[in-house]
Amino acid sequence: MKMRTGSFINGKWVRPGSDKTIKNVNPANIMDVISEFPAAGENDILDAVSAAQNAYKAWKDVPAPERGRYLLKVAEIAKREAENIAKVMTREQGSGAQKGERRIYQGTYRKSRTNKIRLRAGPRCHTRSVGR
C-alpha cells in the first residue's frame, strides 16, 4: 500500500523544510520498513499549529448537527478502510490484525437513526460528580 508522506497543513500536502527522514518500522520485524517520511522542522510545526488555531476559530461556530455530519462521514471512511488501516496498525505495533481492527471500531462512533438528539450551537457546560 503506497502512503502519501509529508505534512498536511492548512488543507494542503506540504513537503517539510527538513531533508531528514524518519523510518516507520515494524517492532516485531525491524527489517519491515512500513514507510519512510520527511521529518517536520520547527517552522513546519509552527505553521501547523497556526493553521489549527485558525481552523478552530471557524469550527467552533459550526452548528453541532453539521459538525456531527462531518464526524459521521469520518466514521464511514474509517469503517470502509478498517481492513487497510488495521493492516498498517498491525505492522506499526507488531500486534495481531484482529486487535488492530478492533481499535478502529472502538474509535468510530456510530449512532442509530432512531436515536438522534438535536443540538444547537453555543456554549455548553456539563458537570458530573467524580470520586466517592
PDB file of C-alpha atoms in Angstrom:
ATOM      1  CA  MET A   1       0.000   0.000   0.000  1.00  0.00           C
ATOM      2  CA  LYS A   2       1.516   3.331  -1.087  1.00  0.00           C
ATOM      3  CA  MET A   3       1.227   6.014   1.578  1.00  0.00           C
ATOM      4  CA  ARG A   4       1.342   9.718   0.989  1.00  0.00           C
ATOM      5  CA  THR A   5       4.013  11.312   3.134  1.00  0.00           C
ATOM      6  CA  GLY A   6       4.770  14.836   4.193  1.00  0.00           C
ATOM      7  CA  SER A   7       2.809  17.257   6.332  1.00  0.00           C
ATOM      8  CA  PHE A   8      -0.844  18.114   5.784  1.00  0.00           C
ATOM      9  CA  ILE A   9      -1.027  21.785   6.775  1.00  0.00           C
ATOM     10  CA  ASN A  10      -3.901  24.168   6.123  1.00  0.00           C
ATOM     11  CA  GLY A  11      -5.643  21.748   3.766  1.00  0.00           C
ATOM     12  CA  LYS A  12      -2.562  21.052   1.623  1.00  0.00           C
ATOM     13  CA  TRP A  13       0.210  18.476   1.485  1.00  0.00           C
ATOM     14  CA  VAL A  14       3.449  20.304   2.208  1.00  0.00           C
ATOM     15  CA  ARG A  15       6.957  18.959   1.858  1.00  0.00           C
ATOM     16  CA  PRO A  16       8.727  19.803   5.125  1.00  0.00           C
ATOM     17  CA  GLY A  17      11.754  22.078   5.012  1.00  0.00           C
ATOM     18  CA  SER A  18      13.962  19.382   6.533  1.00  0.00           C
ATOM     19  CA  ASP A  19      15.872  16.824   4.468  1.00  0.00           C
ATOM     20  CA  LYS A  20      15.796  14.401   7.405  1.00  0.00           C
ATOM     21  CA  THR A  21      13.627  11.332   7.125  1.00  0.00           C
ATOM     22  CA  ILE A  22      12.036   9.069   9.716  1.00  0.00           C
ATOM     23  CA  LYS A  23      11.526   5.346   9.187  1.00  0.00           C
ATOM     24  CA  ASN A  24       8.348   3.744  10.488  1.00  0.00           C
ATOM     25  CA  VAL A  25       9.483   0.208  11.356  1.00  0.00           C
ATOM     26  CA  ASN A  26       7.538  -2.869  12.448  1.00  0.00           C
ATOM     27  CA  PRO A  27       8.745  -3.544  16.034  1.00  0.00           C
ATOM     28  CA  ALA A  28       8.154  -7.288  15.567  1.00  0.00           C
ATOM     29  CA  ASN A  29      10.389  -7.336  12.462  1.00  0.00           C
ATOM     30  CA  ILE A  30      12.838  -4.440  12.216  1.00  0.00           C
ATOM     31  CA  MET A  31      13.593  -5.366   8.602  1.00  0.00           C
ATOM     32  CA  ASP A  32       9.974  -4.470   7.738  1.00  0.00           C
ATOM     33  CA  VAL A  33      10.045  -0.741   6.943  1.00  0.00           C
ATOM     34  CA  ILE A  34       6.406   0.321   6.735  1.00  0.00           C
ATOM     35  CA  SER A  35       7.108   3.798   5.429  1.00  0.00           C
ATOM     36  CA  GLU A  36       9.732   6.492   5.348  1.00  0.00           C
ATOM     37  CA  PHE A  37       8.653  10.091   5.607  1.00  0.00           C
ATOM     38  CA  PRO A  38      10.243  13.530   5.792  1.00  0.00           C
ATOM     39  CA  ALA A  39      10.688  14.921   9.306  1.00  0.00           C
ATOM     40  CA  ALA A  40       8.889  18.174  10.031  1.00  0.00           C
ATOM     41  CA  GLY A  41      11.049  21.059  11.180  1.00  0.00           C
ATOM     42  CA  GLU A  42      10.316  23.838  13.661  1.00  0.00           C
ATOM     43  CA  ASN A  43       8.769  26.131  11.006  1.00  0.00           C
ATOM     44  CA  ASP A  44       6.542  23.294   9.791  1.00  0.00           C
ATOM     45  CA  ILE A  45       5.309  22.759  13.334  1.00  0.00           C
ATOM     46  CA  LEU A  46       4.648  26.479  13.831  1.00  0.00           C
ATOM     47  CA  ASP A  47       2.727  26.580  10.523  1.00  0.00           C
ATOM     48  CA  ALA A  48       0.668  23.534  11.541  1.00  0.00           C
ATOM     49  CA  VAL A  49      -0.176  24.993  14.960  1.00  0.00           C
ATOM     50  CA  SER A  50      -1.151  28.329  13.403  1.00  0.00           C
ATOM     51  CA  ALA A  51      -3.359  26.602  10.807  1.00  0.00           C
ATOM     52  CA  ALA A  52      -5.025  24.502  13.530  1.00  0.00           C
ATOM     53  CA  GLN A  53      -5.715  27.572  15.669  1.00  0.00           C
ATOM     54  CA  ASN A  54      -7.261  29.393  12.697  1.00  0.00           C
ATOM     55  CA  ALA A  55      -9.351  26.355  11.735  1.00  0.00           C
ATOM     56  CA  TYR A  56     -10.641  26.056  15.296  1.00  0.00           C
ATOM     57  CA  LYS A  57     -11.925  29.637  15.200  1.00  0.00           C
ATOM     58  CA  ALA A  58     -14.209  28.693  12.287  1.00  0.00           C
ATOM     59  CA  TRP A  59     -15.011  25.152  13.512  1.00  0.00           C
ATOM     60  CA  LYS A  60     -16.291  26.271  16.929  1.00  0.00           C
ATOM     61  CA  ASP A  61     -19.034  28.318  15.224  1.00  0.00           C
ATOM     62  CA  VAL A  62     -20.272  25.440  13.056  1.00  0.00           C
ATOM     63  CA  PRO A  63     -23.638  24.206  14.402  1.00  0.00           C
ATOM     64  CA  ALA A  64     -23.423  20.906  16.286  1.00  0.00           C
ATOM     65  CA  PRO A  65     -25.631  18.975  13.802  1.00  0.00           C
ATOM     66  CA  GLU A  66     -23.319  19.984  10.943  1.00  0.00           C
ATOM     67  CA  ARG A  67     -20.209  19.038  12.950  1.00  0.00           C
ATOM     68  CA  GLY A  68     -21.905  15.722  13.664  1.00  0.00           C
ATOM     69  CA  ARG A  69     -22.397  15.105   9.938  1.00  0.00           C
ATOM     70  CA  TYR A  70     -18.670  15.670   9.348  1.00  0.00           C
ATOM     71  CA  LEU A  71     -17.758  13.285  12.158  1.00  0.00           C
ATOM     72  CA  LEU A  72     -20.160  10.630  10.875  1.00  0.00           C
ATOM     73  CA  LYS A  73     -18.516  10.942   7.441  1.00  0.00           C
ATOM     74  CA  VAL A  74     -15.126  10.349   9.085  1.00  0.00           C
ATOM     75  CA  ALA A  75     -16.612   7.297  10.835  1.00  0.00           C
ATOM     76  CA  GLU A  76     -17.931   5.972   7.492  1.00  0.00           C
ATOM     77  CA  ILE A  77     -14.489   6.333   5.902  1.00  0.00           C
ATOM     78  CA  ALA A  78     -12.808   4.655   8.894  1.00  0.00           C
ATOM     79  CA  LYS A  79     -15.280   1.770   8.675  1.00  0.00           C
ATOM     80  CA  ARG A  80     -14.781   1.407   4.907  1.00  0.00           C
ATOM     81  CA  GLU A  81     -10.983   1.480   5.267  1.00  0.00           C
ATOM     82  CA  ALA A  82     -10.846  -0.532   8.522  1.00  0.00           C
ATOM     83  CA  GLU A  83      -9.129  -3.545   6.962  1.00  0.00           C
ATOM     84  CA  ASN A  84      -6.362  -1.458   5.352  1.00  0.00           C
ATOM     85  CA  ILE A  85      -5.918   0.666   8.480  1.00  0.00           C
ATOM     86  CA  ALA A  86      -5.782  -2.486  10.623  1.00  0.00           C
ATOM     87  CA  LYS A  87      -3.056  -3.986   8.402  1.00  0.00           C
ATOM     88  CA  VAL A  88      -0.896  -0.889   8.785  1.00  0.00           C
ATOM     89  CA  MET A  89      -1.598  -0.662  12.532  1.00  0.00           C
ATOM     90  CA  THR A  90      -0.690  -4.327  12.916  1.00  0.00           C
ATOM     91  CA  ARG A  91       2.679  -3.731  11.294  1.00  0.00           C
ATOM     92  CA  GLU A  92       3.276  -0.494  13.225  1.00  0.00           C
ATOM     93  CA  GLN A  93       2.513  -2.144  16.568  1.00  0.00           C
ATOM     94  CA  GLY A  94       3.771  -5.635  15.819  1.00  0.00           C
ATOM     95  CA  SER A  95       0.418  -6.978  17.063  1.00  0.00           C
ATOM     96  CA  GLY A  96      -2.386  -9.145  15.684  1.00  0.00           C
ATOM     97  CA  ALA A  97      -4.622  -7.854  12.864  1.00  0.00           C
ATOM     98  CA  GLN A  98      -7.807  -8.542  14.792  1.00  0.00           C
ATOM     99  CA  LYS A  99      -6.592  -6.290  17.611  1.00  0.00           C
ATOM    100  CA  GLY A 100      -5.821  -3.508  15.120  1.00  0.00           C
ATOM    101  CA  GLU A 101      -9.240  -3.763  13.517  1.00  0.00           C
ATOM    102  CA  ARG A 102     -10.947  -3.725  16.918  1.00  0.00           C
ATOM    103  CA  ARG A 103      -9.191  -0.461  17.715  1.00  0.00           C
ATOM    104  CA  ILE A 104     -10.540   1.074  14.502  1.00  0.00           C
ATOM    105  CA  TYR A 105     -14.093   0.219  15.520  1.00  0.00           C
ATOM    106  CA  GLN A 106     -13.540   1.407  19.099  1.00  0.00           C
ATOM    107  CA  GLY A 107     -12.531   4.794  17.733  1.00  0.00           C
ATOM    108  CA  THR A 108     -15.563   5.052  15.469  1.00  0.00           C
ATOM    109  CA  TYR A 109     -18.783   6.398  16.930  1.00  0.00           C
ATOM    110  CA  ARG A 110     -21.919   5.036  15.299  1.00  0.00           C
ATOM    111  CA  LYS A 111     -25.397   6.193  16.167  1.00  0.00           C
ATOM    112  CA  SER A 112     -28.707   4.693  15.071  1.00  0.00           C
ATOM    113  CA  ARG A 113     -31.063   6.875  13.051  1.00  0.00           C
ATOM    114  CA  THR A 114     -33.797   6.373  15.637  1.00  0.00           C
ATOM    115  CA  ASN A 115     -31.706   7.764  18.471  1.00  0.00           C
ATOM    116  CA  LYS A 116     -30.908  11.329  17.363  1.00  0.00           C
ATOM    117  CA  ILE A 117     -30.614  14.343  19.594  1.00  0.00           C
ATOM    118  CA  ARG A 118     -30.844  17.779  18.002  1.00  0.00           C
ATOM    119  CA  LEU A 119     -28.324  20.241  19.393  1.00  0.00           C
ATOM    120  CA  ARG A 120     -27.935  23.937  18.812  1.00  0.00           C
ATOM    121  CA  ALA A 121     -24.551  25.612  18.516  1.00  0.00           C
ATOM    122  CA  GLY A 122     -23.417  27.599  21.503  1.00  0.00           C
ATOM    123  CA  PRO A 123     -21.569  27.209  24.771  1.00  0.00           C
ATOM    124  CA  ARG A 124     -22.384  24.190  26.896  1.00  0.00           C
ATOM    125  CA  CYS A 125     -21.416  23.306  30.436  1.00  0.00           C
ATOM    126  CA  HIS A 126     -21.772  19.773  31.754  1.00  0.00           C
ATOM    127  CA  THR A 127     -20.941  18.747  35.296  1.00  0.00           C
ATOM    128  CA  ARG A 128     -20.667  15.342  36.848  1.00  0.00           C
ATOM    129  CA  SER A 129     -19.642  14.135  40.300  1.00  0.00           C
ATOM    130  CA  VAL A 130     -16.340  12.350  40.354  1.00  0.00           C
ATOM    131  CA  GLY A 131     -14.898  10.352  43.201  1.00  0.00           C
ATOM    132  CA  ARG A 132     -16.574   8.672  46.129  1.00  0.00           C
TER     133      ARG A 132
END
